[in-house]
XYZ file of C-alpha atoms in Angstrom:
77
model
C -16.762 13.360 -54.929
C -17.147 13.305 -58.670
C -18.683 16.274 -60.428
C -19.926 15.795 -63.993
C -20.471 19.411 -64.985
C -21.558 18.765 -68.554
C -24.491 16.480 -67.768
C -27.121 19.054 -66.823
C -28.979 21.422 -69.146
C -27.968 24.995 -68.222
C -31.130 26.311 -69.909
C -33.338 24.336 -67.483
C -31.291 24.320 -64.283
C -29.554 27.454 -63.050
C -25.974 27.460 -61.859
C -27.277 28.782 -58.528
C -29.399 25.659 -58.082
C -26.469 23.431 -59.030
C -24.233 25.250 -56.549
C -26.798 24.896 -53.767
C -27.181 21.182 -54.438
C -23.414 20.755 -54.452
C -23.088 22.529 -51.103
C -25.814 20.396 -49.542
C -24.185 17.186 -50.754
C -20.756 18.313 -49.539
C -22.155 19.323 -46.161
C -23.945 15.998 -45.685
C -20.821 14.092 -46.712
C -18.668 15.977 -44.217
C -21.237 15.591 -41.423
C -21.855 11.882 -42.001
C -18.235 10.851 -42.517
C -16.123 11.955 -39.539
C -12.984 10.706 -41.258
C -13.395 13.364 -43.956
C -12.682 16.024 -41.320
C -9.321 14.388 -40.663
C -8.203 13.171 -44.061
C -10.194 15.544 -46.263
C -12.018 14.700 -49.467
C -10.987 14.386 -53.089
C -12.976 16.173 -55.761
C -12.775 14.991 -59.357
C -14.274 17.166 -62.057
C -15.434 15.640 -65.338
C -15.844 18.356 -67.967
C -17.037 16.089 -70.774
C -20.059 17.600 -72.466
C -19.500 21.081 -71.047
C -20.416 23.903 -73.399
C -20.064 27.669 -73.365
C -23.553 27.840 -71.824
C -22.271 25.941 -68.812
C -19.207 28.135 -68.382
C -20.974 31.470 -68.914
C -23.196 30.759 -65.918
C -20.189 31.326 -63.656
C -19.358 34.986 -63.143
C -16.020 35.984 -61.579
C -17.830 37.299 -58.496
C -19.757 34.069 -58.123
C -16.589 31.991 -58.395
C -14.845 34.086 -55.740
C -17.800 33.734 -53.370
C -17.949 29.996 -54.010
C -14.252 29.489 -53.246
C -14.393 31.601 -50.072
C -17.534 29.776 -48.953
C -15.969 26.390 -49.687
C -12.870 27.264 -47.632
C -14.862 28.646 -44.706
C -17.396 25.805 -44.563
C -15.027 22.902 -45.130
C -11.571 21.837 -44.087
C -10.158 22.147 -47.591
C -7.494 24.548 -48.772
């Protein structure tokens, strides 16, 4: 999976909506590709174009919840 975090407008799309979309895509990928349960997935993050507005949307509490959720819902560690 490739995430391009700097390509959306944080003033128009909330970080909550982006997180929900990301979870849906990840869930579909894991459900549709049985091999991903065995071998896992690779996530590449492209930060080009990211601004302070993008980063400030992530609170420490939100990041902790996201990481715990990611670990519980997927086979990644």
